[in-house]
Structure formats: C-alpha cells, structure tokens
mmCIF file of C-alpha atoms and ligand atoms in Angstrom:
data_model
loop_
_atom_site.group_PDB
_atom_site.id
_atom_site.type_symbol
_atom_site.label_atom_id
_atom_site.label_comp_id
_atom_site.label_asym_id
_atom_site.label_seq_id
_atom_site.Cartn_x
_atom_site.Cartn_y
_atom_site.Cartn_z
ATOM 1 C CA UNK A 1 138.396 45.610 63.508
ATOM 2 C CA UNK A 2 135.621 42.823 62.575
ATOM 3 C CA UNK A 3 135.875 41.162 58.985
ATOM 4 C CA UNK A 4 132.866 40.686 57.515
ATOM 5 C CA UNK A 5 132.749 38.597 54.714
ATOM 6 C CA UNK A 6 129.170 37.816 52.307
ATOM 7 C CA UNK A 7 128.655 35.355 50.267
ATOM 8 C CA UNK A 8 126.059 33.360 48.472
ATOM 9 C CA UNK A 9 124.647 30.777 50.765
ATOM 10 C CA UNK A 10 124.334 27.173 50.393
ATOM 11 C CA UNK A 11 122.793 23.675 51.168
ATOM 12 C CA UNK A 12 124.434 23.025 54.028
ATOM 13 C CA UNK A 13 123.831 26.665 55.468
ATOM 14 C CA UNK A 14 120.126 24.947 55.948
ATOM 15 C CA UNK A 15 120.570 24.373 60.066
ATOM 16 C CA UNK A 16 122.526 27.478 60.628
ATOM 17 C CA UNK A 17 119.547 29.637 58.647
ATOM 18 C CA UNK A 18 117.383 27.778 60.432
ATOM 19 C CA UNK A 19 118.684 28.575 63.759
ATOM 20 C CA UNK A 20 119.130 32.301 63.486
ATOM 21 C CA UNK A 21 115.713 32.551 62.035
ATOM 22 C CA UNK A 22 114.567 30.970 65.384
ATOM 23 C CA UNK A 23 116.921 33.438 67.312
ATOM 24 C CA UNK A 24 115.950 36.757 65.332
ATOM 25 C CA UNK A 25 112.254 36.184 64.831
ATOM 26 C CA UNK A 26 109.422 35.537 67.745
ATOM 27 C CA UNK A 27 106.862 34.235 64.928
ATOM 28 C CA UNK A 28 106.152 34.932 61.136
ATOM 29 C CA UNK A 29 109.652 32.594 60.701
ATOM 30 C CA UNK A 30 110.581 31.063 57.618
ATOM 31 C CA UNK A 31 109.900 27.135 57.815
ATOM 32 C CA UNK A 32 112.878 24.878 57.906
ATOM 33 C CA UNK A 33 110.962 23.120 54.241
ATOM 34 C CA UNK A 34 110.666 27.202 52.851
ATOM 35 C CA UNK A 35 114.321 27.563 53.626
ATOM 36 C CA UNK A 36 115.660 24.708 51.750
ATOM 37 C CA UNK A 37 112.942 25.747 48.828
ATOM 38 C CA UNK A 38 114.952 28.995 48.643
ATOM 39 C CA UNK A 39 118.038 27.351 48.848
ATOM 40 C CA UNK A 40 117.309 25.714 45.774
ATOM 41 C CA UNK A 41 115.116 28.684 43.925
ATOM 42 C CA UNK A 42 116.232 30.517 40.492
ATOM 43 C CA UNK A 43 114.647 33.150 41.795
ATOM 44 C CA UNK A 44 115.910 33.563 45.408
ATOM 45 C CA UNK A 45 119.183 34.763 46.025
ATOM 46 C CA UNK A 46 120.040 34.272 49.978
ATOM 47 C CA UNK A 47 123.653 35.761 51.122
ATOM 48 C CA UNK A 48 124.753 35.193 54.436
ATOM 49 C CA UNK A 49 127.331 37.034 56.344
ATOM 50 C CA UNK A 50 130.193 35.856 58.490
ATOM 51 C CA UNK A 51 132.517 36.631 60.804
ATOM 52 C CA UNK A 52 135.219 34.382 61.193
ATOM 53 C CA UNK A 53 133.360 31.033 60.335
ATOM 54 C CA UNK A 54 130.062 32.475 62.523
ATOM 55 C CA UNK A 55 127.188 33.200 60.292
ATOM 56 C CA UNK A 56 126.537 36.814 61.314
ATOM 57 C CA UNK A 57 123.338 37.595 59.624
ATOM 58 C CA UNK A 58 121.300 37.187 56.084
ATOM 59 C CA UNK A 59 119.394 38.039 53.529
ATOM 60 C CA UNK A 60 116.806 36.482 51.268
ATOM 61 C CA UNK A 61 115.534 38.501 47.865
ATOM 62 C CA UNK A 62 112.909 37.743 45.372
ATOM 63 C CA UNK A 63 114.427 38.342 41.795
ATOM 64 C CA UNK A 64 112.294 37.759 38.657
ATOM 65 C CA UNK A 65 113.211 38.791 35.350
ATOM 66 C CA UNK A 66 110.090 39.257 33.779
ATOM 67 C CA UNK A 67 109.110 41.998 36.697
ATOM 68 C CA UNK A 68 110.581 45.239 37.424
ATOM 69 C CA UNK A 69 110.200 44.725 40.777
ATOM 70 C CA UNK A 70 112.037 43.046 43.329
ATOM 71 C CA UNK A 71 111.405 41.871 47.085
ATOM 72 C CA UNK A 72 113.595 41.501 50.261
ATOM 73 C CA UNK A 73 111.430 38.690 52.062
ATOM 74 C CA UNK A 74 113.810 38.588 54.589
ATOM 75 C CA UNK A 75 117.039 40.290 56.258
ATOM 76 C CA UNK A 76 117.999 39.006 59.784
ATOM 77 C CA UNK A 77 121.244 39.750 61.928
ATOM 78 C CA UNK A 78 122.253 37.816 64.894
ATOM 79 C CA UNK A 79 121.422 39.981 68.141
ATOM 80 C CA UNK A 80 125.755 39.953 68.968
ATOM 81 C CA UNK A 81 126.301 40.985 65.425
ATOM 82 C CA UNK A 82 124.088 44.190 65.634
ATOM 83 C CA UNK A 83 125.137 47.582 64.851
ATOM 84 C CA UNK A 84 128.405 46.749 62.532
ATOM 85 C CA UNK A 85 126.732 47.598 59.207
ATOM 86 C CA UNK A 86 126.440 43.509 58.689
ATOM 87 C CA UNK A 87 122.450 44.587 57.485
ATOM 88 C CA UNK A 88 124.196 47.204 55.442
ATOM 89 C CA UNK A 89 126.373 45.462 53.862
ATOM 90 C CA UNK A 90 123.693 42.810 52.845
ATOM 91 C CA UNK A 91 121.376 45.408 51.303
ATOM 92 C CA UNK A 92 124.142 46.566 49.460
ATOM 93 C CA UNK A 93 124.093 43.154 47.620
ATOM 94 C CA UNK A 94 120.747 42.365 47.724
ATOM 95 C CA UNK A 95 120.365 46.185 45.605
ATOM 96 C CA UNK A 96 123.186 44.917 43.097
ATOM 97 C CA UNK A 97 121.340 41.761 42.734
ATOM 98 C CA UNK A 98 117.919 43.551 41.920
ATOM 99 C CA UNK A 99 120.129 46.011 39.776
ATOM 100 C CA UNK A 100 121.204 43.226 37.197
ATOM 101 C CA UNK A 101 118.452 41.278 37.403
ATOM 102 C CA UNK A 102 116.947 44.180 35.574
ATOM 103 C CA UNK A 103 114.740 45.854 38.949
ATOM 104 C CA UNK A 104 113.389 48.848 39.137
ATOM 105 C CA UNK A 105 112.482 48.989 42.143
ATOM 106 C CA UNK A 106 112.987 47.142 45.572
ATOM 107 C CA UNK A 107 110.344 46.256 47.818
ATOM 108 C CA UNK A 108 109.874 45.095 51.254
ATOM 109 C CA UNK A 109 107.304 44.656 54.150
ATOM 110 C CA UNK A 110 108.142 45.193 58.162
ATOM 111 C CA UNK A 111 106.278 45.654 61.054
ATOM 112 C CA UNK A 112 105.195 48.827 62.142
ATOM 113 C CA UNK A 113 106.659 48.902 65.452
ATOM 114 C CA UNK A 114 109.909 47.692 64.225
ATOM 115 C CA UNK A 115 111.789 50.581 64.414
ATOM 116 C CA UNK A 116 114.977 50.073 64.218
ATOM 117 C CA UNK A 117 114.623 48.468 60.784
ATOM 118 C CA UNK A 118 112.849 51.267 59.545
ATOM 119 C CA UNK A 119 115.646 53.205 60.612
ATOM 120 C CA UNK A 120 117.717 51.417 58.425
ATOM 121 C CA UNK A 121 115.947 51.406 55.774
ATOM 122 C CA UNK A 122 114.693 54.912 55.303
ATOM 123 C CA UNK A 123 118.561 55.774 55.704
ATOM 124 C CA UNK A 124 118.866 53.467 52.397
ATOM 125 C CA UNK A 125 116.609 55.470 50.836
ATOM 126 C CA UNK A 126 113.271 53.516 50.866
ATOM 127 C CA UNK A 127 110.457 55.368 50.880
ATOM 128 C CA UNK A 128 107.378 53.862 53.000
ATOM 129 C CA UNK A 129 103.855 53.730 50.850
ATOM 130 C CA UNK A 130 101.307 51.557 51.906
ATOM 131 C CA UNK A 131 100.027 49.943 55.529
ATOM 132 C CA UNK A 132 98.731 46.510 55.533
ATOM 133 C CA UNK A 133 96.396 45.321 57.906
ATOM 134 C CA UNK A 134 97.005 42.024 60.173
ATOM 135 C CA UNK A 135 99.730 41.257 57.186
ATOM 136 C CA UNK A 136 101.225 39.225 60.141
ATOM 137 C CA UNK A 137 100.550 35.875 62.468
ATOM 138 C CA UNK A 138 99.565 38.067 65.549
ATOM 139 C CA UNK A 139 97.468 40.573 63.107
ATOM 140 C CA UNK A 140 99.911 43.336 63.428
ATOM 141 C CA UNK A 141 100.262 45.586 60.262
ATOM 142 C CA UNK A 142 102.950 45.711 58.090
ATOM 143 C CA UNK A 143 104.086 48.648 56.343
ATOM 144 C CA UNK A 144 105.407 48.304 52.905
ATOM 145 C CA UNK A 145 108.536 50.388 51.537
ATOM 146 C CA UNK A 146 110.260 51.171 48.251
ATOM 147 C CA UNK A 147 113.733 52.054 46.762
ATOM 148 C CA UNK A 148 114.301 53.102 43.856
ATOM 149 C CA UNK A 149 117.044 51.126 41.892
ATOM 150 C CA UNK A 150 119.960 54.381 41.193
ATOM 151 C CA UNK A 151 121.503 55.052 38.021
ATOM 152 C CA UNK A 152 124.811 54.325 39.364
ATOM 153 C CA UNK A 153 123.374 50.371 39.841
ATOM 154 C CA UNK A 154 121.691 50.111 36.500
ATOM 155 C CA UNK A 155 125.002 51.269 35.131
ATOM 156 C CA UNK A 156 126.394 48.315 36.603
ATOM 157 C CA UNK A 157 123.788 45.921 34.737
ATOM 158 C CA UNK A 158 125.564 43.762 32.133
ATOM 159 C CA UNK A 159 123.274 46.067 29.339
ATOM 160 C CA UNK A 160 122.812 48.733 31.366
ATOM 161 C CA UNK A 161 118.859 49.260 30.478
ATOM 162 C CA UNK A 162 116.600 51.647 31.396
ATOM 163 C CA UNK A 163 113.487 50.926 34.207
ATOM 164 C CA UNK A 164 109.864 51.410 32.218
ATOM 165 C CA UNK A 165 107.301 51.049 35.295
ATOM 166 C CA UNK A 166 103.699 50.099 34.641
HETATM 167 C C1 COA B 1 117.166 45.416 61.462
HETATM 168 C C2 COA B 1 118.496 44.644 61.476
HETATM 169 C C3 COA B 1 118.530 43.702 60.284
HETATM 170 C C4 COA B 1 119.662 45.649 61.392
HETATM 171 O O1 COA B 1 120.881 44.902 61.365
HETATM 172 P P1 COA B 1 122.299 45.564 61.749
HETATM 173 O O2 COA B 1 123.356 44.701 61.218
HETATM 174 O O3 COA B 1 122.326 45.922 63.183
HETATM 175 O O4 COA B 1 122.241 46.906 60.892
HETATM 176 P P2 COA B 1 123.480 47.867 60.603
HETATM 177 O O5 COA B 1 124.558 47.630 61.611
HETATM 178 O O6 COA B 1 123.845 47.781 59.160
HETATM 179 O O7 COA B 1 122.800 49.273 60.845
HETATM 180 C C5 COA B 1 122.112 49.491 62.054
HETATM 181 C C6 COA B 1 122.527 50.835 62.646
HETATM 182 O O8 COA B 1 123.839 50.702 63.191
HETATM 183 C C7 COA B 1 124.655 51.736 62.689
HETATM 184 N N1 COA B 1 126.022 51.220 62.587
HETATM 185 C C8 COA B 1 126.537 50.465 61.607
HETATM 186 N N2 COA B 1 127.834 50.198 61.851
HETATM 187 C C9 COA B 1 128.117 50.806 63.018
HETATM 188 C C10 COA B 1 129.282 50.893 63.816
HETATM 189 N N3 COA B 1 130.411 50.298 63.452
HETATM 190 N N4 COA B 1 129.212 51.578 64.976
HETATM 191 C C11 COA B 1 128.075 52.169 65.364
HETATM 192 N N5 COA B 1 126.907 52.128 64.658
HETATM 193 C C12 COA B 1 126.951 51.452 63.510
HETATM 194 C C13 COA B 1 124.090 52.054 61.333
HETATM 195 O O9 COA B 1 124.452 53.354 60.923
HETATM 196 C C14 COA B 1 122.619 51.914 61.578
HETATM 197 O O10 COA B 1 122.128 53.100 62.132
HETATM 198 P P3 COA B 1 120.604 53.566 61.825
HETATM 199 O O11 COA B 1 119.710 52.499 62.385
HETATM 200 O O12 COA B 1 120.509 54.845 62.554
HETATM 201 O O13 COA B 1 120.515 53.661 60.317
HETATM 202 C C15 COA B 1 118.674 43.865 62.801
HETATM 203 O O14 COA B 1 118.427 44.720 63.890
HETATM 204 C C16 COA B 1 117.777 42.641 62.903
HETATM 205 O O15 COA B 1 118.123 41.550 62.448
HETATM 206 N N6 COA B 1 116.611 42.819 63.534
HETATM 207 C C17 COA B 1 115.694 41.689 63.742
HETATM 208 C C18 COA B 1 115.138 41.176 62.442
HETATM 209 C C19 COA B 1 114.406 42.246 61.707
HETATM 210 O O16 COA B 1 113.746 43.082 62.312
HETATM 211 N N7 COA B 1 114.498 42.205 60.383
HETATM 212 C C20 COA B 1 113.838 43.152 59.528
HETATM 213 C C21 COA B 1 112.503 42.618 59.186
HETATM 214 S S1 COA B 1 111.769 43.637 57.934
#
C-alpha cells in the first residue's frame, strides 16, 4: 500500500513545484517568480504531497481573514500519482485550512472540459454556479464552483464561529 504523506511546502520545494506545474499544465501555469511569491505569502498556504521523498502532487489556497471566502488557485497531481486519493487528501487540508481561517465558503475555477476534476470535485460537494468566458490563455471558459464549509469543520475552528455571508 502507497504512503502518502502532506505537508506544508517550502523554499526549497521552488524547482520541484515548478517542474510538476510544467508536467500537469499545457498553459495557464503558475510562473516560477508567482511560485516563490506564494511560497512566501501570509495568505497562501501550498501543501505538497509525497510519496517516499517524490513530490506526488499539490495544492495552493487563498486564505484571508477578513473574507468569508476562500480560493483553491491551484491543485495538481503528477500523471503516475493519479487515482490514489493524493487530490483527496489535499482538499481535505486545503477545507481545514479555509475552516480555521474562518471560510465560509470555498471557491475554485476549472476548465469546462476538464472533467475529471469536476468529477472530483462535485463528489466533494462543490456545487458549480457561474461560467466565465475566455477566463483562460487559449479563451476557453472556466466554470466556477462552491463548497460550503460543514459544521463538522467550523467545529474544528479554534472559536468555532458561525459563517454570516453578504
Ligand atoms: C484532477 C486531479 C487533481 C485529480 O487528482 P487525483 O489524485 O487523481 O484525484 P483522486 O485520486 O483523489 O481522485 C480521483 C478519482 O480516483 C478515485 N480514487 C481515489 N483513490 C483510488 C484508488 N485507490 N483506487 C481507485 N480509484 C481511486 C477517486 O474516487 C476519484 O474518483 P472520481 O473522479 O470518480 O471522484 C488530477 O487529475 C490532476 O492533477 N489533473 C491535472 C491538473 C488539473 O486538472 N487540476 C485541476 C485544475 S482546476
């Protein structure tokens, strides 16, 4: 059975990141400069998964305590890793993350013909509700979704408050 093991990445993750960015994603990639900017962000938590010492897949998200709403800019597993719950396992943080940061809600954007992430997500419970024209480099749209934060992960916020949406 395959270990996987997350944690929080750092500095020196910056080649690796950079590199499975380039082998995940044909365009719309995260610049080598943007990448060490989240490295070093408050407000961007990026958790990479591994397999022995391999970095499987990861996961960038947006947190920022003065909104109730909080965005996965990116999630990426490598093409070998696929189809072990590594993406799974990330959203799971990523939604505890957003939970005690004080999110409501969890966003994210994705392609419309990506299926397979859709997949995923909808089986997470994100809702899809809006389409966004030529969102991306080769005008494709995107196609935002939406979780709700549950109770059960506001329960596990240090003071457990309540979401009030505008
Ligand atoms: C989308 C992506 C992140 C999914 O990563 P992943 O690690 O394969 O995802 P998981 O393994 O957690 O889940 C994928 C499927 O495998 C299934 N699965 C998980 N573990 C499994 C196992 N041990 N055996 C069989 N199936 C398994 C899951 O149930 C899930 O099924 P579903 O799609 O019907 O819900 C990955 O395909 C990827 O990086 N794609 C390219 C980048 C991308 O599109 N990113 C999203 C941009 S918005």
């Amino acid at each position: 059975m395959t270990t996987i093991r997350l944690r929080k990445a750092r500095a020196e993750d910056l080649d690796t990141l950079v590199n499975l960015e380039f082998s995940v994603f044909p365009g719309d990639r995260i610049s080598r400069r943007s990448w060490r900017d989240l490295l070093k962000s408050p407000s961007a938590l990026v958790t990479v998964a591994t397999v022995g010492d391999i970095v499987a897949g990861c996961t960038v998200v947006l947190l920022n305590k003065r909104t109730a709403i909080a965005r996965l800019y990116s999630i990426a597993v490598a093409p070998e890793a696929r189809k072990q719950g590594v993406a799974r396992l990330l959203l799971d943080v990523v939604m505890l993350a957003a939970a005690e940061t004080g999110a409501c809600l969890l966003r994210l954007e994705t392609r419309f013909d990506n299926l397979q992430a859709q997949r995923l997500f909808i089986h997470l419970g994100f809702k899809p509700f809006k389409r966004i024209p030529a969102y991306y480099e080769d005008g494709a749209e995107a196609i935002r979704y939406q979780r709700m934060i549950s109770d059960d992960e506001i329960h596990a916020r240090p003071e457990s408050k309540s979401c009030h949406l505008n």
